[in-house]
XYZ file of C-alpha atoms in Angstrom:
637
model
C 0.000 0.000 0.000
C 2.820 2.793 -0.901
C -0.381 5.377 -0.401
C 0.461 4.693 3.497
C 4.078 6.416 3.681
C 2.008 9.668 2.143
C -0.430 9.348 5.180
C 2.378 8.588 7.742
C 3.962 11.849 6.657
C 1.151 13.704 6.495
C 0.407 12.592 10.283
C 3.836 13.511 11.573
C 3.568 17.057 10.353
C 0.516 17.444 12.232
C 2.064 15.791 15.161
C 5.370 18.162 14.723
C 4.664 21.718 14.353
C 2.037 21.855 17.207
C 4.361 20.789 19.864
C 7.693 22.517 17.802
C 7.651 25.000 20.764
C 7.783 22.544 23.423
C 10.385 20.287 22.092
C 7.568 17.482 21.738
C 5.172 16.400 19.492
C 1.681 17.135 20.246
C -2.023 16.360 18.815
C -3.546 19.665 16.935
C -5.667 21.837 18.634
C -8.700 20.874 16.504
C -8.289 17.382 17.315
C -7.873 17.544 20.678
C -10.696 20.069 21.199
C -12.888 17.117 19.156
C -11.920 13.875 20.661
C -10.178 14.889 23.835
C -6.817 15.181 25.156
C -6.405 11.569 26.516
C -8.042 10.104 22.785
C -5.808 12.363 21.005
C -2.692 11.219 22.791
C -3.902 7.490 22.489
C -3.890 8.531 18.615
C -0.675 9.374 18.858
C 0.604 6.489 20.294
C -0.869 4.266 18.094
C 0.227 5.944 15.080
C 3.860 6.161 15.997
C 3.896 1.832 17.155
C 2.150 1.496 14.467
C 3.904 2.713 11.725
C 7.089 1.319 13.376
C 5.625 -2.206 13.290
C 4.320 -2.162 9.744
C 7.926 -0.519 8.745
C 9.673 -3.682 10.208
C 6.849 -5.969 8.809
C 8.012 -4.052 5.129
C 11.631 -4.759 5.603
C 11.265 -8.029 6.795
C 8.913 -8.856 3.445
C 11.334 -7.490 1.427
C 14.409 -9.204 2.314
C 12.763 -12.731 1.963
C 10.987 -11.830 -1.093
C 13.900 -9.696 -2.551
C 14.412 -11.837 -6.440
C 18.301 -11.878 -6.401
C 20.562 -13.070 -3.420
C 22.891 -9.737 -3.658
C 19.457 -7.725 -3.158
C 19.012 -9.779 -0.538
C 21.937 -9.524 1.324
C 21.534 -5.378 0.773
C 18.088 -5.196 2.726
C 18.879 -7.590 5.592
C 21.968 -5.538 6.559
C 19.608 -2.358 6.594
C 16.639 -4.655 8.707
C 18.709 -6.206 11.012
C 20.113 -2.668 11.914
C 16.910 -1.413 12.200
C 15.711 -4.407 14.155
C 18.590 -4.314 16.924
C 18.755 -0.272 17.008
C 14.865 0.621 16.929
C 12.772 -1.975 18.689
C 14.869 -1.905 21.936
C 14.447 1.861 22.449
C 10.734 1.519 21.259
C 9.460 -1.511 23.648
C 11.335 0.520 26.244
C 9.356 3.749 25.163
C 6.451 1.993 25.204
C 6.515 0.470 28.688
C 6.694 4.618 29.903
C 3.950 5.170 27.749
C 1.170 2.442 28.369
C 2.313 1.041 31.505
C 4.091 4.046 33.148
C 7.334 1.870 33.761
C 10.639 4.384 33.726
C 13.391 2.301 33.184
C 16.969 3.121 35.195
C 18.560 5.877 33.381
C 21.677 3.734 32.640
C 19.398 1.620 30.478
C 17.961 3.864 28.796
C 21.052 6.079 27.498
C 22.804 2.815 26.311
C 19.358 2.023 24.610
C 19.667 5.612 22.765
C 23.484 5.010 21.551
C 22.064 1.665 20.642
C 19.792 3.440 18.327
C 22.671 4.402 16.447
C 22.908 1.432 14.816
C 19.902 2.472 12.847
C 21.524 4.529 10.564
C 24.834 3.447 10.404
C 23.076 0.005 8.959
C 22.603 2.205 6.239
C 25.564 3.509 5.895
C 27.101 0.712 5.666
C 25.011 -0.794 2.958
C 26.029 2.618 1.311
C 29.418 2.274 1.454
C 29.562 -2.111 1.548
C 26.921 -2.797 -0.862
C 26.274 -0.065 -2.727
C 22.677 0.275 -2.223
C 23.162 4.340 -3.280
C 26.210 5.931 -4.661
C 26.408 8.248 -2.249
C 29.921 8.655 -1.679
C 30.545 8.508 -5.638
C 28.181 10.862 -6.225
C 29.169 13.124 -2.724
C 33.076 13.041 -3.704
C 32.174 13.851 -7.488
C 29.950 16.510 -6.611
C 32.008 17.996 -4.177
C 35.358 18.397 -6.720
C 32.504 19.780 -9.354
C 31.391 22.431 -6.900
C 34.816 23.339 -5.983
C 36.007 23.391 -9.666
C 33.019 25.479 -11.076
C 33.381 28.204 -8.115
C 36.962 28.298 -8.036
C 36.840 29.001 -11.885
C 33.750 31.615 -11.315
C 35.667 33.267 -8.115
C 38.817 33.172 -10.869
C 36.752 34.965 -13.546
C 35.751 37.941 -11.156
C 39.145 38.315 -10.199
C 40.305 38.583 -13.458
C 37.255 41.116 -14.048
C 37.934 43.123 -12.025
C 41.912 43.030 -13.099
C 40.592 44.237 -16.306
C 38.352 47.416 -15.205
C 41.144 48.499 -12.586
C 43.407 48.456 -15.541
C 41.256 49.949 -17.490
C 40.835 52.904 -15.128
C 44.277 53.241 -14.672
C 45.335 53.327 -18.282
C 42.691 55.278 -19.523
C 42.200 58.124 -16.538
C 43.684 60.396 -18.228
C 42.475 60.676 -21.160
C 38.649 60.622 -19.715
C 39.749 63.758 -17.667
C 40.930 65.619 -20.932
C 37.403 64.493 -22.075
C 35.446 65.675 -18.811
C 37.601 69.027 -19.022
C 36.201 69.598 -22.362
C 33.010 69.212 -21.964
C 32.447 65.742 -23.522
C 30.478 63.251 -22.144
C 32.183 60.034 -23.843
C 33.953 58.833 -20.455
C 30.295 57.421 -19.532
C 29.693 55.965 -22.630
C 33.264 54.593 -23.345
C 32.578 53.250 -20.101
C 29.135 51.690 -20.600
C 30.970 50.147 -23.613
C 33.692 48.551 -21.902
C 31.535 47.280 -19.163
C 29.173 45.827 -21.810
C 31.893 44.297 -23.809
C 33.463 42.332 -20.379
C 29.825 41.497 -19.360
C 29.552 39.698 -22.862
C 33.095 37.817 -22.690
C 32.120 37.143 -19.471
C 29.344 34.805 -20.300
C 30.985 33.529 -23.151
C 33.712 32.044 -21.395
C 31.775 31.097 -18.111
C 29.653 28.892 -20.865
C 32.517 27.168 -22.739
C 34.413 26.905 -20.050
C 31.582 25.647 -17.710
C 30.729 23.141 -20.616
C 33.732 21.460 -20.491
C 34.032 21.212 -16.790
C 30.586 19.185 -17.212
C 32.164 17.301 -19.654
C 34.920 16.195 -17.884
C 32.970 15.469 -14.212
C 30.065 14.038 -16.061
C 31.880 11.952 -18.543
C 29.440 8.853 -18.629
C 26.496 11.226 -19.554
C 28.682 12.547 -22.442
C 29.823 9.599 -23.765
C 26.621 8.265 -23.380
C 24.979 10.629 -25.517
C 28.291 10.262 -28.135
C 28.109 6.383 -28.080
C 23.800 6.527 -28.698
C 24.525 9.299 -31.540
C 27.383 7.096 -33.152
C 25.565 3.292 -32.690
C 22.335 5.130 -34.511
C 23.982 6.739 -37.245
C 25.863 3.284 -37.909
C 22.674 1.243 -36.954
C 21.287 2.592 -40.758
C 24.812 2.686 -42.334
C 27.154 -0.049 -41.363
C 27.290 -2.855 -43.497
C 29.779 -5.365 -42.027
C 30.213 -7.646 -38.584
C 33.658 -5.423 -38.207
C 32.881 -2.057 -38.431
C 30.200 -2.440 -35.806
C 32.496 -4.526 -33.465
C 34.683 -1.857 -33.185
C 32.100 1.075 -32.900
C 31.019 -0.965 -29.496
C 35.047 -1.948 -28.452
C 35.718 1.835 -29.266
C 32.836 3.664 -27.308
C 31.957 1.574 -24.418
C 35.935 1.081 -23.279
C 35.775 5.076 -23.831
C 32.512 5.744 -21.664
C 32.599 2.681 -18.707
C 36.249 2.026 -18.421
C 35.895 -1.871 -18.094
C 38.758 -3.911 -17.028
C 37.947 -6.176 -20.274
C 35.367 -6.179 -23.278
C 34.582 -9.432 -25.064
C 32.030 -8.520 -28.354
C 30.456 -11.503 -29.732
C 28.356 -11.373 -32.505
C 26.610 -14.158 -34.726
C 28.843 -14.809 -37.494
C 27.049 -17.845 -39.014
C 23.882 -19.840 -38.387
C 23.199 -20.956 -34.982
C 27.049 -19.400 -33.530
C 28.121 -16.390 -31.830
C 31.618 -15.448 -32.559
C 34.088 -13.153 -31.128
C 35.246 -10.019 -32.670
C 36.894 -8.007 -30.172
C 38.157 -8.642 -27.089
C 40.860 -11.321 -25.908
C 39.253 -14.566 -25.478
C 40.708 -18.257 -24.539
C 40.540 -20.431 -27.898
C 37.540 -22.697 -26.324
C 35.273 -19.149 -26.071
C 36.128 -17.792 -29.551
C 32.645 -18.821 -30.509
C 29.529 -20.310 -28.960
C 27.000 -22.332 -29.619
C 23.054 -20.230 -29.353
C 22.397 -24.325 -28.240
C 23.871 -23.773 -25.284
C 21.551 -23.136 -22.331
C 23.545 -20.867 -20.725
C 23.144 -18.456 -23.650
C 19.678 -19.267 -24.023
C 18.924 -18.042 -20.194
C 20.845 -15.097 -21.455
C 18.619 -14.378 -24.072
C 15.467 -14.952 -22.053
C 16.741 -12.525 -19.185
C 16.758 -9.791 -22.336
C 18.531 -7.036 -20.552
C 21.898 -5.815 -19.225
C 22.454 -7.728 -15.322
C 25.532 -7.862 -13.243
C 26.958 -11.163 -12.689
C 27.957 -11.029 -9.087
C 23.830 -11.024 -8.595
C 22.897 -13.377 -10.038
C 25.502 -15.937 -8.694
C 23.536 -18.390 -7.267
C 21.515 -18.902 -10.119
C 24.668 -19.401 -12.941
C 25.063 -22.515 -14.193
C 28.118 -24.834 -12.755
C 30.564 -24.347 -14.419
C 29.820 -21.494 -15.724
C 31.354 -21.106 -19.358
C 32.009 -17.539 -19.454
C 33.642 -17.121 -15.809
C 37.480 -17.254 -17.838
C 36.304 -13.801 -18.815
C 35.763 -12.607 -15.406
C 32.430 -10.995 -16.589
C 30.901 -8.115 -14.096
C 28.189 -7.590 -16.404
C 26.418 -9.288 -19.199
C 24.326 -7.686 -22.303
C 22.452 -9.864 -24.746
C 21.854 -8.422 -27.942
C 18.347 -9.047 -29.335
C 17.306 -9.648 -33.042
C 13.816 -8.790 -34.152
C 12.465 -12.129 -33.212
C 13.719 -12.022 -29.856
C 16.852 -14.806 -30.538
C 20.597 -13.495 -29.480
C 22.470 -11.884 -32.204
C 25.175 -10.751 -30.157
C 26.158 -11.064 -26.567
C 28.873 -7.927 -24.589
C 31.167 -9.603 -21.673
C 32.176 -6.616 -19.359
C 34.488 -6.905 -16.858
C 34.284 -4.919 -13.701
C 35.255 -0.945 -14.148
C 38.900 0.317 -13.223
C 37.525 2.909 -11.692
C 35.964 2.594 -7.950
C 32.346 3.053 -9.766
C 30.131 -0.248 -9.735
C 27.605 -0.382 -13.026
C 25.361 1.685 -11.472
C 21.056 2.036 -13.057
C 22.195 5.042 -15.417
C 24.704 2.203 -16.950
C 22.273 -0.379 -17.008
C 20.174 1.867 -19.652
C 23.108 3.248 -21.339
C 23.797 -0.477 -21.835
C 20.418 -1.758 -22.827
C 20.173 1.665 -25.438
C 23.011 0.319 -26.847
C 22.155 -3.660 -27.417
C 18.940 -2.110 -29.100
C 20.823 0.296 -31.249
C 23.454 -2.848 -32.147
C 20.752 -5.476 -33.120
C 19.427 -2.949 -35.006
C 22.608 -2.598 -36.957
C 22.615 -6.805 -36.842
C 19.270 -7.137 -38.441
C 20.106 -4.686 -41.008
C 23.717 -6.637 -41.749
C 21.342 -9.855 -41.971
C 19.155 -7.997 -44.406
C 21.881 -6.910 -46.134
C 23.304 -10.542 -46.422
C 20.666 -12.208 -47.610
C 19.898 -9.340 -50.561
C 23.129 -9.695 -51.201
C 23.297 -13.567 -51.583
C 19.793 -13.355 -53.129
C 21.274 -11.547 -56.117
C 24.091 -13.815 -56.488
C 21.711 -15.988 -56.507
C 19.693 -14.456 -58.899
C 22.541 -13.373 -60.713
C 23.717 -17.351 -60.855
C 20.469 -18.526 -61.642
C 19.904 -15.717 -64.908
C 23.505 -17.515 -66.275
C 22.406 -21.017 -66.123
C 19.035 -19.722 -67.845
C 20.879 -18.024 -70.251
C 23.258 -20.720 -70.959
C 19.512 -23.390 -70.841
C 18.064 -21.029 -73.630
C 21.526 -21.205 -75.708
C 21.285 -24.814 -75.133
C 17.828 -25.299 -75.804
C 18.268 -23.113 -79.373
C 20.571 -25.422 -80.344
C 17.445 -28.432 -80.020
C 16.001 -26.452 -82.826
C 16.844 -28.128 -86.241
C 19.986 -26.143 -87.018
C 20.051 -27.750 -91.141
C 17.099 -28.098 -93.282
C 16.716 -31.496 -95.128
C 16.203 -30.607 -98.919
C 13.181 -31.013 -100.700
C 12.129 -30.864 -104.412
C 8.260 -29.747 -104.123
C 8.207 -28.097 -100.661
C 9.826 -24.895 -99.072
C 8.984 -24.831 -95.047
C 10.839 -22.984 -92.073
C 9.975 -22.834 -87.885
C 11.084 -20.509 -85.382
C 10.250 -20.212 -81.846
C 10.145 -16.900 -79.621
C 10.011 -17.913 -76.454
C 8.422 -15.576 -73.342
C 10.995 -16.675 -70.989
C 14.596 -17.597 -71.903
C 14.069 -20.990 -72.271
C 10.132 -22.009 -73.553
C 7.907 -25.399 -73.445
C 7.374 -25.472 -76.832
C 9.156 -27.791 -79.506
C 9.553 -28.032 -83.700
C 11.401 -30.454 -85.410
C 12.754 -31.453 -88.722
C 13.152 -35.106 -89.175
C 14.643 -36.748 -92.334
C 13.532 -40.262 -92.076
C 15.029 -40.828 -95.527
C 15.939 -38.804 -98.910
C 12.408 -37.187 -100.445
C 10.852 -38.228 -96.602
C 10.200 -35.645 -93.961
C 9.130 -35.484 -90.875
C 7.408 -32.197 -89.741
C 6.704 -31.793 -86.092
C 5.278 -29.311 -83.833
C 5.258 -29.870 -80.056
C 3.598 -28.098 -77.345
C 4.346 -28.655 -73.314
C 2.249 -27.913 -70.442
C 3.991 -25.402 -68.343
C 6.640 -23.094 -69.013
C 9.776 -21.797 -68.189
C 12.639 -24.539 -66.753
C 10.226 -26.764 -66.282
C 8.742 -26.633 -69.856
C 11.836 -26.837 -71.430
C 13.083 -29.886 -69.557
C 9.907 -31.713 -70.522
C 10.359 -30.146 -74.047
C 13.800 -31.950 -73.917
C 12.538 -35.046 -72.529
C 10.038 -35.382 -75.382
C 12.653 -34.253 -78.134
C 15.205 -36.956 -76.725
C 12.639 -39.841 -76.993
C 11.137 -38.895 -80.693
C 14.641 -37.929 -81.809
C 16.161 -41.714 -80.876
C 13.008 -43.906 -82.360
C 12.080 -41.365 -85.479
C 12.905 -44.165 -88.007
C 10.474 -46.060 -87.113
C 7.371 -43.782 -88.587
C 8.921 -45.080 -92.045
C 6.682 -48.282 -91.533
C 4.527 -47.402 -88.862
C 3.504 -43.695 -87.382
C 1.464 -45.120 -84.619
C 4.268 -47.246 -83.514
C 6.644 -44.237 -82.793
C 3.921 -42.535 -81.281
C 3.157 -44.818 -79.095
C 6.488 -45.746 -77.592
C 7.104 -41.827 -77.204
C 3.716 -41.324 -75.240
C 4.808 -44.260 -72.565
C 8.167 -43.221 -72.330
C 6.797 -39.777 -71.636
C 4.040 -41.341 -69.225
C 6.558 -43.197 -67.254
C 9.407 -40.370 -67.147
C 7.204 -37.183 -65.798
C 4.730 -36.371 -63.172
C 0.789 -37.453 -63.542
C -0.124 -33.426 -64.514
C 2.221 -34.198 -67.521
C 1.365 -33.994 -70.858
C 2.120 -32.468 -74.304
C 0.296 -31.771 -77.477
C 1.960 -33.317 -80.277
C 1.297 -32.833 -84.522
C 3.651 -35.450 -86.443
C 3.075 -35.484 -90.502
C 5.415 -37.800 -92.998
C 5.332 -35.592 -96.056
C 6.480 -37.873 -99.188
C 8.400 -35.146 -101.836
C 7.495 -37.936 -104.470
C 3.919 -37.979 -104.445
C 3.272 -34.821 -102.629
C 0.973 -37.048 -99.621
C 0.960 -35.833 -96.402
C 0.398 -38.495 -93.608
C -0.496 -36.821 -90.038
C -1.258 -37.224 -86.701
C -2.782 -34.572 -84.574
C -2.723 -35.481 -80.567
C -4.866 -32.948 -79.212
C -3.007 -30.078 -80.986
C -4.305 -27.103 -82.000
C -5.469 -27.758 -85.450
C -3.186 -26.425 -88.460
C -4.071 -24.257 -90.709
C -3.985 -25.621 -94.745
C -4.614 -22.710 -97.028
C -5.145 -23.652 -100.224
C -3.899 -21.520 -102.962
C -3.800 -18.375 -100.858
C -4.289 -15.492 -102.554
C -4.666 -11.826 -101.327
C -8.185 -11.060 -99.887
C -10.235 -9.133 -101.616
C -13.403 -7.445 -100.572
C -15.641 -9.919 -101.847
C -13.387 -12.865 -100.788
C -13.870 -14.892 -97.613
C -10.775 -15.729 -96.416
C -11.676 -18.826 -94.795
C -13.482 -20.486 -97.401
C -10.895 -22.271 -98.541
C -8.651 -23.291 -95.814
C -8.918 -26.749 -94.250
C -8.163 -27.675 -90.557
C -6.456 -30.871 -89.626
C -8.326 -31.603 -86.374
C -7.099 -34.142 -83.636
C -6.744 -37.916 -84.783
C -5.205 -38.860 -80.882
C -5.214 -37.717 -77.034
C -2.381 -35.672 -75.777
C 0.703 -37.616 -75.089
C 2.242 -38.604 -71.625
C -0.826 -38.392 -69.946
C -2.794 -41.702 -70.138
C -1.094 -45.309 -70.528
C -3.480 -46.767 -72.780
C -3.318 -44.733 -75.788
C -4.828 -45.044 -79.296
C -3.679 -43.442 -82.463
C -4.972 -42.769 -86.167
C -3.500 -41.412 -89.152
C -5.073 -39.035 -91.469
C -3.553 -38.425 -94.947
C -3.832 -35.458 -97.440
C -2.537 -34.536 -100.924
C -0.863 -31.091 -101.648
C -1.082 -28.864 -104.202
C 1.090 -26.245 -105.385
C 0.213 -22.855 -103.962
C -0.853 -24.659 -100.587
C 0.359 -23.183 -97.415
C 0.588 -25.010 -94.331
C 0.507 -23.533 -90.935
C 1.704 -25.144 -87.507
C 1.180 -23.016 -84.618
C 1.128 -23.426 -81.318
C -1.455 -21.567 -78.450
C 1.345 -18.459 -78.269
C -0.068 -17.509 -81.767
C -3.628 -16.939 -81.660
C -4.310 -16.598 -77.671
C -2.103 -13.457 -77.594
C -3.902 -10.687 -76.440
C -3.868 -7.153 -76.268
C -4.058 -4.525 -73.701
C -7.586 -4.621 -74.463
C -8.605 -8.606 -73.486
C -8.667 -8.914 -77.363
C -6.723 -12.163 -78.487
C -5.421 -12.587 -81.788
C -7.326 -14.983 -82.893
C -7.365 -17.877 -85.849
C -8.722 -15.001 -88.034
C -5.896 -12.302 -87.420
C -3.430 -15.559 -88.604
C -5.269 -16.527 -91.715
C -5.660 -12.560 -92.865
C -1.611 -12.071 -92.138
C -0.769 -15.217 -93.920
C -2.600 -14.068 -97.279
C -1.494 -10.580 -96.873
C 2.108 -11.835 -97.277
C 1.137 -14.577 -99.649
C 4.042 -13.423 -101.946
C 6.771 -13.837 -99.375
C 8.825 -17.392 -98.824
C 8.198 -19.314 -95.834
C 10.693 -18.034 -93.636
C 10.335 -14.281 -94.456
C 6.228 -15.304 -94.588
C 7.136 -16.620 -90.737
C 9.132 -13.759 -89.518
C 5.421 -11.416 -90.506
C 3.471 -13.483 -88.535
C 5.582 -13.399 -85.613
C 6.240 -9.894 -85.843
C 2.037 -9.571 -86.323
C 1.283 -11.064 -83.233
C 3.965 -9.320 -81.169
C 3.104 -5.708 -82.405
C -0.397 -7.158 -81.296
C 0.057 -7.978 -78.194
C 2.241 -4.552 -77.659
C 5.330 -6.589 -76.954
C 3.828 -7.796 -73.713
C 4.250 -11.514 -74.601
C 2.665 -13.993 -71.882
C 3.408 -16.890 -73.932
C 6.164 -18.925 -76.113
C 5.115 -18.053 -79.851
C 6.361 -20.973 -82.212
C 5.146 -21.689 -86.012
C 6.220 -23.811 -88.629
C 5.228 -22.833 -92.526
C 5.647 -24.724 -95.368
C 4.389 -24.076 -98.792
C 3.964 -26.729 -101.759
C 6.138 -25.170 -105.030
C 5.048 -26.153 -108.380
């Protein structure tokens, strides 16, 4: 109930200054006049045991409830010397005051010096266990005061040095002045004592600044080290630089006998940076429970409190730590750990310290999160960087799948290109001689893109590529090997549209199979449109004979055949071509192809392929979402 000191205090002024002219305290007036004399003197009684008991009840609650052993040991040197100095004198007090029993005087004079164990209790947990730091602050304040007058008392001396001089030197002059007439001795004096007033206060304040600087030192390097460890907290980039920011300003501000910096150098390990360490401590392990105690504590603490509760043995005690400081990352886990020893000077860590300290492991794991952040961008781009070779080096690779020589042909002219979205693409064209006057035209297209496309696309190409001969006798047979190799070498959300055609440069047939491709495009005889010309009318589609490939192990197959004619164009495309879209939603459509490819009728197949593929990129404003791939060929007379 800390309201109850207030009303103590409150109760002993009114018991004071009534009886200050007897020596004695007395009830008030008023109170007497309202309860009576004898009440009011009962009253007092009772509120002077009283308070006495409940004070020792306090200090005896404290000291056996006190959380560390040093704090402890502090408050039971200041109750047992309140114990053995007040209670004596008060139970023999008391006996005079309820019971009227005077004690010999003998008794009670040794009683009274007796009593002065009451406050030298506290003096001595002053001095012995540093409960205040009284005499620190007493001697320290003492040699301030003494300083700052002595240099203030100095100042007026030298003040007044000045103006006597002054008078002297300039006398007479100011009485050839006076004897003229002329008033300027008064305001050459005004002048002069205006001028000294000024440097007066000029120098008292720089002067006076650095005498606070040097008896205050902690505050100012306090302030310095908090200025420095934020700046660098946004700034430093490196384990080193921020090691020594903490060696340099903490040795500068607390004066330890020894600083150890550890800081987490690598996953799961603390290292140390500064300090001199025995080869076993140059690094430990965040496993360790001692450090994870550390971490839960999550402030600065001095070491000689808490040594009851330290693990035996205790790792760090080599170091002869006074004080410990865990360094906190965002998540709460240690990023860095300070091992102070005790201070060469007289001065214990005292609470200003403590904060100084704790400022300062939440300035430094500031500076360690953004060194981690750093870090990982850092390896992150590397990584990155790494990853954009090996896809540039895939897409290399994977333009060198592409047929890189074109089988000649008698009757037919044909070309394919592929623009991918990525670097490397899912989709696949092929060129296949399966004998003089025989090829193979093929058009593949994968589901998914990117890396994984294209190892799927290179999976498929690898298994056509080694049983190709075999569509000589039999399409279906090739076709179905390739779909259960495919089945049995990728995932169960596998698959890939496939159109394989055996085009005979003898007779001009075309033998196909379509599995579940998009249908090509045969434009026979194209011409320019005219206005009165439907472009579609004569084009013919060659529609799926199969299922997809790869993604059922039963699998069926039928070949369709055809006959070219000179003039025809054939189209292969894949879903890049006519699902393009604009910024608009508007795709490209089958009808965009079939009007580019007879607007450009005159052109060759590979300049007739570059059109289309620039078409659908300047319709799609360059914002290409998927691999474009097309493969013309064109019957010649």
């Amino acid at each position: 109930m800390p309201w109850l000191k207030w009303l103590g205090l409150a109760i002993a002024a009114a018991f004071a200054v009534p009886g200050l002219r007897i020596g004695t305290s007395r009830a008030p007036e008023f109170l007497e006049r309202m309860i009576g004399r004898h009440d009011s003197h009962v009253f007092r009684l009772s509120y002077s045991y009283g308070f006495i008991a409940m004070g020792l009840v306090a200090l005896l609650g404290n000291a056996l409830t006190a959380p560390t052993p040093e704090a402890r040991r502090k408050i039971r040197v200041i109750f047992w010397g309140t114990l053995v100095g007040v209670l004596p004198i008060s139970f023999l007090t008391a006996l005079g005051d309820f019971f009227r029993i005077h004690p010999p005087l003998a008794l009670g004079v040794a009683l009274v010096v007796l009593l002065f164990l009451f406050p030298l209790s506290f003096a001595y947990a002053v001095v012995k266990h540093r409960v205040l730091e009284v005499p620190v602050l007493l001697r320290r304040g003492a040699r301030y005061l003494l300083v700052l007058r002595g240099f203030t008392i100095l100042l007026a001396l030298v003040s007044i040095g000045v103006t006597l001089a002054f008078a002297i030197f300039l006398a007479p002059y100011l009485e050839l002045l006076a004897a003229g007439g002329i008033p300027g001795g008064i305001a050459l004096g005004a002048a002069f004592g205006t001028v000294l007033l000024w440097a007066g206060m000029e120098v008292h304040k720089r002067v006076g600044e650095r005498i606070d600087r040097a008896f205050f030192r902690n505050s100012y390097d306090a302030r310095m080290v908090l200025e420095n460890l934020v700046e660098i907290s946004r700034t430093a980039t490196d384990r080193e630089k921020l090691a020594d920011l903490l060696q340099q300003h903490l040795e500068q501000a607390l004066r330890p006998s020894s600083l150890v910096v550890y800081l987490e150098t690598a996953a799961n390990q603390l290292s140390a940076m500064r300090g001199q360490v025995p080869p076993d401590l140059a690094s430990l392990s965040l496993s360790d429970p001692m450090l994870a105690d550390i971490a839960r504590r999550g402030r600065p603490w001095e070491v000689s409190e808490e040594e009851d509760r330290l693990p035996q043995p205790f790792r760090l005690a080599p170091l002869k730590p006074d004080c410990l400081v865990p360094v906190l990352g965002r998540k709460g886990h240690l990023v860095g750990l300070l091992v102070l020893g005790s201070r060469l000077s007289e001065e214990p860590y005292s609470r200003e310290d403590m904060r100084l300290l704790a400022s300062v492991a939440t300035q430094a794991g500031i500076a360690m999160e953004g060194i981690h952040l750093g870090e990982e961008i850092t390896e992150r781009m590397e990584a990155e960087r790494h990853a954009a070779q090996e896809i540039e080096f895939a897409g290399q690779v994977q333009a060198r799948l592409f047929p890189q020589t074109l089988p000649p042909l008698r009757t037919l002219e044909y070309a394919g290109g592929c623009a991918p979205a990525r670097e490397v693409g899912g989709d696949y064209y092929d060129f296949l001689e399966l004998r003089p006057g025989r090829l193979a035209l093929v058009l593949a297209d994968i589901a998914g893109k990117g890396v994984s496309g294209a190892l799927l696309m290179a999976n498929l190409q690898a298994n056509l590529r080694s049983q190709y001969a075999l569509a000589l006798d039999d399409i279906c047979q090739l076709l179905s090997s390739v779909n259960r190799l495919f089945y049995e070498n990728t995932g169960d959300s596998s698959y890939a549209t496939l159109f394989f055609a055996d085009y005979d440069d003898s007779t001009r047939r075309l033998r196909y199979v379509n599995c579940g491709h998009l249908p090509p495009l045969l434009l026979r005889r194209c011409g320019p449109p005219t206005s009165d010309s439907k472009p579609l009318s004569n084009v013919e589609r060659l529609n799926s004979t199969s299922t997809v490939l790869g993604l059922f192990e039963t699998w069926e197959c039928k070949v369709s055949e055809i006959t070219l004619s000179p003039g025809d164009t054939l189209l292969l495309y894949t879903d890049g071509v006519t699902e393009a879209a604009n910024p608009a939603g508007e795709e490209f459509g089958e009808s965009r192809l079939l009007e580019t490819a007879c607007s450009h009728h005159k052109l060759n197949a590979g300049p007739l392929l570059d059109s289309v593929i620039q078409a659908v990129q300047q319709f799609s404003s360059e914002t290409q979402a998927d691999d474009i791939t097309l493969v013309v060929a064109r019957c010649l007379p």
